[in-house]
Short mmCIF file of C-alpha atoms in Angstrom, two decimals:
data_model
loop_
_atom_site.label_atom_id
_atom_site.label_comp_id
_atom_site.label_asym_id
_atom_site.label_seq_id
_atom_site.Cartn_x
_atom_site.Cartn_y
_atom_site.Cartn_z
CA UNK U 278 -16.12 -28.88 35.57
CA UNK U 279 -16.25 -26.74 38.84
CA UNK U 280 -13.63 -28.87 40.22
CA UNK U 281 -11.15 -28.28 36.94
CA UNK U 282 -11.65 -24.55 37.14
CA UNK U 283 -10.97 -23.91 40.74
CA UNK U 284 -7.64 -26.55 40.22
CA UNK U 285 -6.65 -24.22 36.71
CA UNK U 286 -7.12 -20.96 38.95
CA UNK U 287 -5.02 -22.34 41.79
CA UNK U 288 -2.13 -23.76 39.40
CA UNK U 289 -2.44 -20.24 37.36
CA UNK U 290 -1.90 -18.42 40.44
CA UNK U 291 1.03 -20.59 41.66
CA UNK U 292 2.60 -20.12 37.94
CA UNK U 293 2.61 -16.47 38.03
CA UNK U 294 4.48 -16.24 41.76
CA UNK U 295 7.44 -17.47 39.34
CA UNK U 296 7.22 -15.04 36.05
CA UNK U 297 9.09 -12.01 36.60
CA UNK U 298 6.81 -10.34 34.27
CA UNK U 299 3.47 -10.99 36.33
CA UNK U 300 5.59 -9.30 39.60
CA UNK U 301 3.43 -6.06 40.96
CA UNK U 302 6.38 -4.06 42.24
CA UNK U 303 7.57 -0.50 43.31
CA UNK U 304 9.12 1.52 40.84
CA UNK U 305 12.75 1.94 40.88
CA UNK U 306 14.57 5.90 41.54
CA UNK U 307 15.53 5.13 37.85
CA UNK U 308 12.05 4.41 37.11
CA UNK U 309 10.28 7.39 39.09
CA UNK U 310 12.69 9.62 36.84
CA UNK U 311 12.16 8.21 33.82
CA UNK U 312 8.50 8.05 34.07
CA UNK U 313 8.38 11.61 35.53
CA UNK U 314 9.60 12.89 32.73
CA UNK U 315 7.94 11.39 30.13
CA UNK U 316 4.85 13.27 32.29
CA UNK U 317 6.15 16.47 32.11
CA UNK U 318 6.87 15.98 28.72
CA UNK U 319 3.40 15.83 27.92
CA UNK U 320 2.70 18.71 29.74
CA UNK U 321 5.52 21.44 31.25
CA UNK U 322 3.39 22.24 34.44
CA UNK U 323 3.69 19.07 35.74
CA UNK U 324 7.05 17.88 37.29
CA UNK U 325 7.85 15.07 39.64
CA UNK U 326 5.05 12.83 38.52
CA UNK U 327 5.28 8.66 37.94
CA UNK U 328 2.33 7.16 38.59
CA UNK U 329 -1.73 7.54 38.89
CA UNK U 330 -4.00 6.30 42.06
CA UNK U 331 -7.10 5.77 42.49
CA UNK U 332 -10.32 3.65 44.17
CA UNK U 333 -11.58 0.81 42.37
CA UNK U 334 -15.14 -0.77 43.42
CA UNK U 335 -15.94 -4.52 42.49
CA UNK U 336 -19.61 -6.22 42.92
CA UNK U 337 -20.02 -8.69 45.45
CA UNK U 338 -22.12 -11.26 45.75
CA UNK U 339 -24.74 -10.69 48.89
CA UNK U 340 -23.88 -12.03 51.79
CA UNK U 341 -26.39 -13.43 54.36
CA UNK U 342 -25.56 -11.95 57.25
CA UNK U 343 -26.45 -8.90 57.65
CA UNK U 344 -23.90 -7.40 59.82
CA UNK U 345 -21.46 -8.61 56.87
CA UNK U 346 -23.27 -7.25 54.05
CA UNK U 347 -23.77 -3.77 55.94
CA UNK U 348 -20.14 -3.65 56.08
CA UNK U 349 -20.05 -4.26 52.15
CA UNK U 350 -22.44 -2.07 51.78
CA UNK U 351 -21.68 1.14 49.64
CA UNK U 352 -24.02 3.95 50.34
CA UNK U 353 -23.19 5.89 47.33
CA UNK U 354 -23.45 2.99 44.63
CA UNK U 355 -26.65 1.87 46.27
CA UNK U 356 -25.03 -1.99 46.23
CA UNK U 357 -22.96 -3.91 47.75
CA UNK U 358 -19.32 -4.01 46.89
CA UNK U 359 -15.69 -4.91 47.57
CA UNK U 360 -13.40 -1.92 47.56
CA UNK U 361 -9.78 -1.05 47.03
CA UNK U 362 -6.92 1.33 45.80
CA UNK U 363 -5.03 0.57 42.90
CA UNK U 364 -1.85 2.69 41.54
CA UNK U 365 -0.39 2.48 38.34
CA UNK U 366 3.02 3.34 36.59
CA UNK U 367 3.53 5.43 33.74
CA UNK U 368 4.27 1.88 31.83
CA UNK U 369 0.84 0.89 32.46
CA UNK U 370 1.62 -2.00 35.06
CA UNK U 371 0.04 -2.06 38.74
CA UNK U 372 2.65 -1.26 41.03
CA UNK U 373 0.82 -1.11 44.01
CA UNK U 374 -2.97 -1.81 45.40
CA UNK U 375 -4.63 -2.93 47.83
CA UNK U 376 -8.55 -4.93 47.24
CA UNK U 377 -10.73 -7.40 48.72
CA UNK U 378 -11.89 -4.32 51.43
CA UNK U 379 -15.36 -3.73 52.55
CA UNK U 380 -17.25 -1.76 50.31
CA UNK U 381 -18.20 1.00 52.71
CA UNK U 382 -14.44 2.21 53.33
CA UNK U 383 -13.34 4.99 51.37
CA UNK U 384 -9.97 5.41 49.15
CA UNK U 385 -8.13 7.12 51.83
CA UNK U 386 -8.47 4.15 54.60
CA UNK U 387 -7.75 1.78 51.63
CA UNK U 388 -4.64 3.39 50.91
CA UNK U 389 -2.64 4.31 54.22
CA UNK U 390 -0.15 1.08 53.39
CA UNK U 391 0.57 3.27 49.81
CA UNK U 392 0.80 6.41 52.21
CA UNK U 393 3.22 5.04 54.40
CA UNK U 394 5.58 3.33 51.77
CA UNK U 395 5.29 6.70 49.10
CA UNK U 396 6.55 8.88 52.81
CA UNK U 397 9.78 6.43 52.56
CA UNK U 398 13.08 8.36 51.43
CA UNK U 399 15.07 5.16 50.75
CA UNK U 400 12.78 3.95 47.88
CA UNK U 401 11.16 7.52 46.53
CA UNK U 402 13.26 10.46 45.06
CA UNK U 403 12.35 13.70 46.40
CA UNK U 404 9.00 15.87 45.30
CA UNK U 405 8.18 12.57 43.44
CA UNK U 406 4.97 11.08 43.43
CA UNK U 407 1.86 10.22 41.95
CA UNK U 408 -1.23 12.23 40.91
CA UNK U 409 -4.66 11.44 42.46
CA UNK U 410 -8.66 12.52 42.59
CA UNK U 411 -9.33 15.03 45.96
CA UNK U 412 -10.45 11.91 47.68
CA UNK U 413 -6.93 11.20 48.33
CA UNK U 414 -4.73 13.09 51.37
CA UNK U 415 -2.07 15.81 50.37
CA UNK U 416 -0.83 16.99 53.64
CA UNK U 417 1.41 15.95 55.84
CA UNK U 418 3.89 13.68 54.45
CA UNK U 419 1.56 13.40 51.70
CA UNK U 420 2.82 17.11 50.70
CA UNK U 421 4.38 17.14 47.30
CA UNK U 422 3.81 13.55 46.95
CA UNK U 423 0.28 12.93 45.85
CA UNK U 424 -0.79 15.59 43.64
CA UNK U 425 -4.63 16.36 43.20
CA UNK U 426 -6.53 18.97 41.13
CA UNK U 427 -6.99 22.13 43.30
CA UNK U 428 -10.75 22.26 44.97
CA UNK U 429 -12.58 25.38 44.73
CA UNK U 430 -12.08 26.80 48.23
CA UNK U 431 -8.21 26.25 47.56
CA UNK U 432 -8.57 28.69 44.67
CA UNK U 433 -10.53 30.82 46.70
CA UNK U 434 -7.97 31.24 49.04
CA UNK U 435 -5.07 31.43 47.02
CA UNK U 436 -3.36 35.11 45.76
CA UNK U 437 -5.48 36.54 43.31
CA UNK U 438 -2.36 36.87 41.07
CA UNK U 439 -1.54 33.13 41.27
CA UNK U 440 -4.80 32.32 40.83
CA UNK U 441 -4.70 32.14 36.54
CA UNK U 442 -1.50 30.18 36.62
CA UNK U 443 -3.13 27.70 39.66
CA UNK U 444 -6.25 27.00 37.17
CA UNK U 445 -4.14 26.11 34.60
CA UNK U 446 -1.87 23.61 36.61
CA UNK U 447 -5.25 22.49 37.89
CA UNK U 448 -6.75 21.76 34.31
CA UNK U 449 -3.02 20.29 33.97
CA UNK U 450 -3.60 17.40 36.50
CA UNK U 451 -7.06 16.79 35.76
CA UNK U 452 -6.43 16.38 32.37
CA UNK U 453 -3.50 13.87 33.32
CA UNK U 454 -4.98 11.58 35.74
CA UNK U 455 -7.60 10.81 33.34
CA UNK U 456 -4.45 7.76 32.84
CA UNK U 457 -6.17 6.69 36.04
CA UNK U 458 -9.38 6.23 34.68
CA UNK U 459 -8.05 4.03 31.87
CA UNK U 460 -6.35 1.78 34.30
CA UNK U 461 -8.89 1.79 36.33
CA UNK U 462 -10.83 0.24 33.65
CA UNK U 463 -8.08 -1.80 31.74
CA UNK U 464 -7.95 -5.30 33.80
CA UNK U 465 -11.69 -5.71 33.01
CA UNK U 466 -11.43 -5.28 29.40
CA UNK U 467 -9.42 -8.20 29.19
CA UNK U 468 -10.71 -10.16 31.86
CA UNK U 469 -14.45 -10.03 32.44
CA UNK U 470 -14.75 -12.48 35.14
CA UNK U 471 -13.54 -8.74 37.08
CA UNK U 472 -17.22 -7.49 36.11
CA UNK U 473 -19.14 -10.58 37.26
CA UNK U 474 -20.28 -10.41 40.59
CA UNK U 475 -16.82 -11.44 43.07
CA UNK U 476 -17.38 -14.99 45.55
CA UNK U 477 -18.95 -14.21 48.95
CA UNK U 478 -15.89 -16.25 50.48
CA UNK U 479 -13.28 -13.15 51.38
CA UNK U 480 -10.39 -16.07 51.05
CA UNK U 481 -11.46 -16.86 47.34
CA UNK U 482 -12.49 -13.55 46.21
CA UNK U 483 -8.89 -11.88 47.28
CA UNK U 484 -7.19 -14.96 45.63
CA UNK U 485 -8.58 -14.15 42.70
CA UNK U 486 -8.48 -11.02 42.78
CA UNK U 487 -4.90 -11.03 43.08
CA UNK U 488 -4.37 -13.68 40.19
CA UNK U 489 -6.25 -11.05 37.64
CA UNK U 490 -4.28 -8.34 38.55
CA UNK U 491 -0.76 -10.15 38.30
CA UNK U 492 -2.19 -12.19 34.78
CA UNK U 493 -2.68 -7.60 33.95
CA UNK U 494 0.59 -7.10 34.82
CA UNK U 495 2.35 -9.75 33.06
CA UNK U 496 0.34 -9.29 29.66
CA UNK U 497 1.65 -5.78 29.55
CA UNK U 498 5.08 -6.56 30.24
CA UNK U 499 5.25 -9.12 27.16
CA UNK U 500 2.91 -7.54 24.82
CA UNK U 501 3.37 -3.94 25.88
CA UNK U 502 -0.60 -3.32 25.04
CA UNK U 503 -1.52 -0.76 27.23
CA UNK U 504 -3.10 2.72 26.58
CA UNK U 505 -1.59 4.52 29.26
CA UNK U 506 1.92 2.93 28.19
CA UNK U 507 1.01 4.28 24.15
CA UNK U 508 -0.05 7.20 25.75
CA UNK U 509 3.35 8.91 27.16
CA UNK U 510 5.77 6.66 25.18
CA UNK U 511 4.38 8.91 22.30
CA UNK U 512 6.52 11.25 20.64
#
Protein backbone atom coordinates (compact mmCIF):
# COMPACT_ATOMS: atom_id res chain seq x y z
CA UNK A 1 0.00 0.00 0.00
CA UNK A 2 2.94 2.42 0.89
CA UNK A 3 4.44 1.61 -2.35
CA UNK A 4 0.97 2.55 -4.41
CA UNK A 5 0.68 5.84 -2.59
CA UNK A 6 4.11 7.22 -3.00
CA UNK A 7 3.76 5.91 -7.07
CA UNK A 8 -0.10 7.88 -7.12
CA UNK A 9 1.69 11.05 -5.50
CA UNK A 10 4.56 10.96 -7.98
CA UNK A 11 2.22 10.34 -11.17
CA UNK A 12 -0.27 13.16 -9.59
CA UNK A 13 2.49 15.49 -9.44
CA UNK A 14 3.83 14.73 -12.97
CA UNK A 15 -0.02 15.17 -14.23
CA UNK A 16 -0.44 18.55 -12.91
CA UNK A 17 3.10 20.00 -14.59
CA UNK A 18 0.70 19.56 -17.78
CA UNK A 19 -2.87 21.23 -16.67
CA UNK A 20 -2.87 24.77 -17.30
CA UNK A 21 -5.27 25.13 -14.56
CA UNK A 22 -2.93 23.64 -11.70
CA UNK A 23 -0.07 26.45 -13.07
CA UNK A 24 0.96 28.87 -9.89
CA UNK A 25 1.76 31.97 -11.91
CA UNK A 26 2.25 35.84 -11.72
CA UNK A 27 -0.56 37.88 -12.41
CA UNK A 28 -0.80 39.58 -15.64
CA UNK A 29 -0.81 43.98 -15.89
CA UNK A 30 -4.42 43.05 -17.04
CA UNK A 31 -4.84 41.03 -14.06
CA UNK A 32 -3.18 43.43 -11.34
CA UNK A 33 -5.86 46.01 -12.75
CA UNK A 34 -8.62 44.07 -12.76
CA UNK A 35 -8.13 42.64 -9.41
CA UNK A 36 -7.17 46.09 -8.00
CA UNK A 37 -10.19 47.28 -8.65
CA UNK A 38 -12.46 44.91 -7.64
CA UNK A 39 -10.40 45.86 -4.09
CA UNK A 40 -11.09 49.24 -4.13
CA UNK A 41 -14.42 48.53 -4.96
CA UNK A 42 -14.98 47.03 -1.78
CA UNK A 43 -13.54 49.70 -0.09
CA UNK A 44 -12.60 53.46 -1.72
CA UNK A 45 -9.43 53.91 0.54
CA UNK A 46 -7.72 51.30 -0.91
CA UNK A 47 -6.23 51.64 -4.48
CA UNK A 48 -3.56 49.71 -6.27
CA UNK A 49 -4.18 46.46 -4.48
CA UNK A 50 -4.19 42.62 -6.21
CA UNK A 51 -3.16 40.28 -4.02
CA UNK A 52 -2.67 39.22 -0.10
CA UNK A 53 0.77 37.73 1.54
CA UNK A 54 1.46 36.19 4.23
CA UNK A 55 3.61 33.33 6.44
CA UNK A 56 2.31 30.00 6.59
CA UNK A 57 3.79 27.42 9.31
CA UNK A 58 3.44 23.54 8.69
CA UNK A 59 4.32 20.71 11.49
CA UNK A 60 7.20 18.68 10.95
CA UNK A 61 7.98 15.60 11.96
CA UNK A 62 11.16 15.65 14.59
CA UNK A 63 14.16 15.18 13.28
CA UNK A 64 17.05 13.37 15.10
CA UNK A 65 19.65 15.48 14.84
CA UNK A 66 19.67 18.02 16.79
CA UNK A 67 21.45 20.65 14.95
CA UNK A 68 18.55 19.97 12.25
CA UNK A 69 15.69 20.14 14.45
CA UNK A 70 17.10 23.45 16.17
CA UNK A 71 17.00 24.89 12.84
CA UNK A 72 13.20 23.77 12.56
CA UNK A 73 12.68 24.86 15.59
CA UNK A 74 10.07 27.76 16.06
CA UNK A 75 10.51 29.61 19.26
CA UNK A 76 7.22 31.23 19.22
CA UNK A 77 4.96 28.07 18.42
CA UNK A 78 6.94 26.13 20.98
CA UNK A 79 7.34 23.16 18.06
CA UNK A 80 8.98 22.36 15.42
CA UNK A 81 7.93 23.46 12.00
CA UNK A 82 8.50 24.04 8.29
CA UNK A 83 7.93 27.61 7.25
CA UNK A 84 7.06 29.64 4.20
CA UNK A 85 5.34 32.67 2.42
CA UNK A 86 2.47 32.22 0.39
CA UNK A 87 0.63 35.10 -1.78
CA UNK A 88 -2.59 34.95 -3.20
CA UNK A 89 -4.64 36.71 -6.05
CA UNK A 90 -7.79 38.38 -5.73
CA UNK A 91 -9.22 35.09 -7.72
CA UNK A 92 -8.26 33.04 -4.89
CA UNK A 93 -5.33 31.06 -6.68
CA UNK A 94 -1.59 30.99 -5.26
CA UNK A 95 0.41 33.01 -7.41
CA UNK A 96 3.44 32.95 -5.67
CA UNK A 97 5.15 31.15 -2.40
CA UNK A 98 7.81 29.89 -1.29
CA UNK A 99 7.74 26.55 1.64
CA UNK A 100 9.67 23.71 2.75
CA UNK A 101 12.00 26.54 4.94
CA UNK A 102 13.23 26.00 8.38
CA UNK A 103 10.86 26.80 10.88
CA UNK A 104 12.90 29.36 12.76
CA UNK A 105 13.13 31.92 9.70
CA UNK A 106 10.73 34.57 9.69
CA UNK A 107 8.27 35.84 6.73
CA UNK A 108 10.58 38.48 5.63
CA UNK A 109 13.75 36.05 4.84
CA UNK A 110 11.09 33.68 3.32
CA UNK A 111 9.96 36.17 1.02
CA UNK A 112 12.99 38.25 -0.53
CA UNK A 113 12.47 36.04 -4.02
CA UNK A 114 8.58 37.77 -3.87
CA UNK A 115 10.50 41.11 -2.95
CA UNK A 116 12.71 41.05 -5.71
CA UNK A 117 10.20 39.93 -8.53
CA UNK A 118 7.11 42.52 -7.00
CA UNK A 119 10.40 45.55 -7.40
CA UNK A 120 10.29 44.42 -11.30
CA UNK A 121 8.71 47.21 -13.66
CA UNK A 122 8.36 44.88 -16.68
CA UNK A 123 5.83 42.50 -14.97
CA UNK A 124 4.09 45.00 -12.15
CA UNK A 125 2.11 48.24 -13.02
CA UNK A 126 3.04 51.10 -11.00
CA UNK A 127 1.85 51.72 -7.08
CA UNK A 128 0.52 48.11 -7.51
CA UNK A 129 0.92 45.58 -5.07
CA UNK A 130 -0.23 43.43 -2.48
CA UNK A 131 -1.35 44.01 1.14
CA UNK A 132 0.49 42.29 4.03
CA UNK A 133 0.71 41.86 8.15
CA UNK A 134 3.74 44.44 9.66
CA UNK A 135 5.95 41.42 9.56
CA UNK A 136 6.47 42.14 6.02
CA UNK A 137 9.08 45.13 4.64
CA UNK A 138 7.55 48.44 3.17
CA UNK A 139 10.53 50.48 2.43
CA UNK A 140 12.72 50.66 -0.05
CA UNK A 141 11.51 49.25 -3.18
CA UNK A 142 8.97 47.74 -1.10
CA UNK A 143 7.39 51.46 -0.91
CA UNK A 144 3.93 51.53 -2.33
CA UNK A 145 4.12 47.96 -3.11
CA UNK A 146 3.34 45.96 -0.05
CA UNK A 147 0.84 47.68 1.94
CA UNK A 148 0.54 46.94 5.80
CA UNK A 149 -1.75 48.34 8.53
CA UNK A 150 -0.02 51.41 10.10
CA UNK A 151 1.84 50.44 13.64
CA UNK A 152 1.28 52.60 16.49
CA UNK A 153 4.51 54.62 16.52
CA UNK A 154 3.69 55.41 12.72
CA UNK A 155 0.52 57.09 13.96
CA UNK A 156 2.34 58.65 16.55
CA UNK A 157 4.44 60.31 14.31
CA UNK A 158 2.24 61.22 11.69
CA UNK A 159 0.38 65.05 11.45
CA UNK A 160 -2.11 65.22 13.96
CA UNK A 161 -4.57 66.31 11.19
CA UNK A 162 -3.89 63.19 9.06
CA UNK A 163 -4.01 61.20 11.80
CA UNK A 164 -8.23 60.42 11.67
CA UNK A 165 -8.08 59.78 7.97
CA UNK A 166 -4.63 57.37 8.57
CA UNK A 167 -6.81 55.23 11.23
CA UNK A 168 -9.35 54.78 8.95
CA UNK A 169 -7.15 53.61 5.92
CA UNK A 170 -5.52 51.55 8.64
CA UNK A 171 -8.88 49.79 9.79
CA UNK A 172 -9.23 49.73 5.79
CA UNK A 173 -6.29 47.25 5.25
CA UNK A 174 -6.73 45.33 8.26
CA UNK A 175 -10.06 44.66 7.54
CA UNK A 176 -8.94 43.55 3.89
CA UNK A 177 -6.15 41.28 4.42
CA UNK A 178 -8.25 39.26 6.60
CA UNK A 179 -8.51 37.51 2.54
CA UNK A 180 -5.09 36.39 3.74
CA UNK A 181 -6.18 34.60 6.57
CA UNK A 182 -8.73 32.64 4.55
CA UNK A 183 -6.12 31.55 2.12
CA UNK A 184 -3.96 30.95 4.47
CA UNK A 185 -6.28 28.42 5.73
CA UNK A 186 -8.05 27.24 2.44
CA UNK A 187 -5.53 24.38 1.02
CA UNK A 188 -6.02 22.53 4.36
CA UNK A 189 -9.66 22.47 4.29
CA UNK A 190 -9.59 20.48 1.36
CA UNK A 191 -6.60 18.62 1.83
CA UNK A 192 -5.82 17.48 5.35
CA UNK A 193 -2.79 15.52 4.72
CA UNK A 194 -1.46 19.69 4.95
CA UNK A 195 -2.38 19.37 8.83
CA UNK A 196 -0.70 16.01 9.49
CA UNK A 197 2.65 16.26 10.59
CA UNK A 198 5.03 16.93 6.98
CA UNK A 199 8.01 13.85 6.19
CA UNK A 200 11.35 14.51 7.91
CA UNK A 201 12.97 13.98 4.31
CA UNK A 202 13.26 17.90 3.01
CA UNK A 203 13.17 16.21 -0.74
CA UNK A 204 9.68 14.53 -0.01
CA UNK A 205 8.16 17.03 2.15
CA UNK A 206 8.77 20.04 -0.59
CA UNK A 207 7.46 17.56 -3.29
CA UNK A 208 4.53 17.36 -1.68
CA UNK A 209 4.18 20.28 -0.62
CA UNK A 210 4.26 21.61 -3.96
CA UNK A 211 1.73 18.93 -5.41
CA UNK A 212 -1.04 20.28 -2.68
CA UNK A 213 -0.64 23.63 -3.53
CA UNK A 214 -0.85 23.19 -7.47
CA UNK A 215 -3.95 20.27 -6.86
CA UNK A 216 -5.39 24.19 -4.73
CA UNK A 217 -4.79 25.96 -7.59
CA UNK A 218 -6.27 23.89 -10.19
CA UNK A 219 -9.57 23.06 -8.13
CA UNK A 220 -10.25 26.75 -8.06
CA UNK A 221 -9.67 27.37 -11.54
CA UNK A 222 -12.36 24.61 -12.61
CA UNK A 223 -14.75 24.86 -9.84
CA UNK A 224 -14.24 28.51 -8.96
CA UNK A 225 -14.92 27.52 -5.04
CA UNK A 226 -13.05 29.88 -3.26
CA UNK A 227 -14.08 32.41 -0.52
CA UNK A 228 -11.77 35.02 -1.27
CA UNK A 229 -12.83 34.66 -5.12
CA UNK A 230 -16.95 34.96 -3.76
CA UNK A 231 -15.72 37.51 -1.71
CA UNK A 232 -14.76 40.52 -4.26
CA UNK A 233 -16.56 39.02 -7.32
CA UNK A 234 -19.63 40.16 -5.19
CA UNK A 235 -21.73 42.82 -6.31
Amino acid sequence: LSRVLLKAEAALRRALTTLEDAEIRWPTLAEQREWATKVNRKNSLVHGRWGFIDGKNFRVQTPSNADLQNALYNGWLHSVFVTGTICFGVDGCIVWFRHNCPGSWNDGETSRKFQDKLARDDINLPNHGVLSDSAFPVSGAMFRKIVTPLKENDLERADPRARPMLIKLSAAITSLRQSAEWGMGAPEKVYRRLLERMPFDPTKRASRIDTLFHLYNYRVRTTGVSQIRSYFDEN
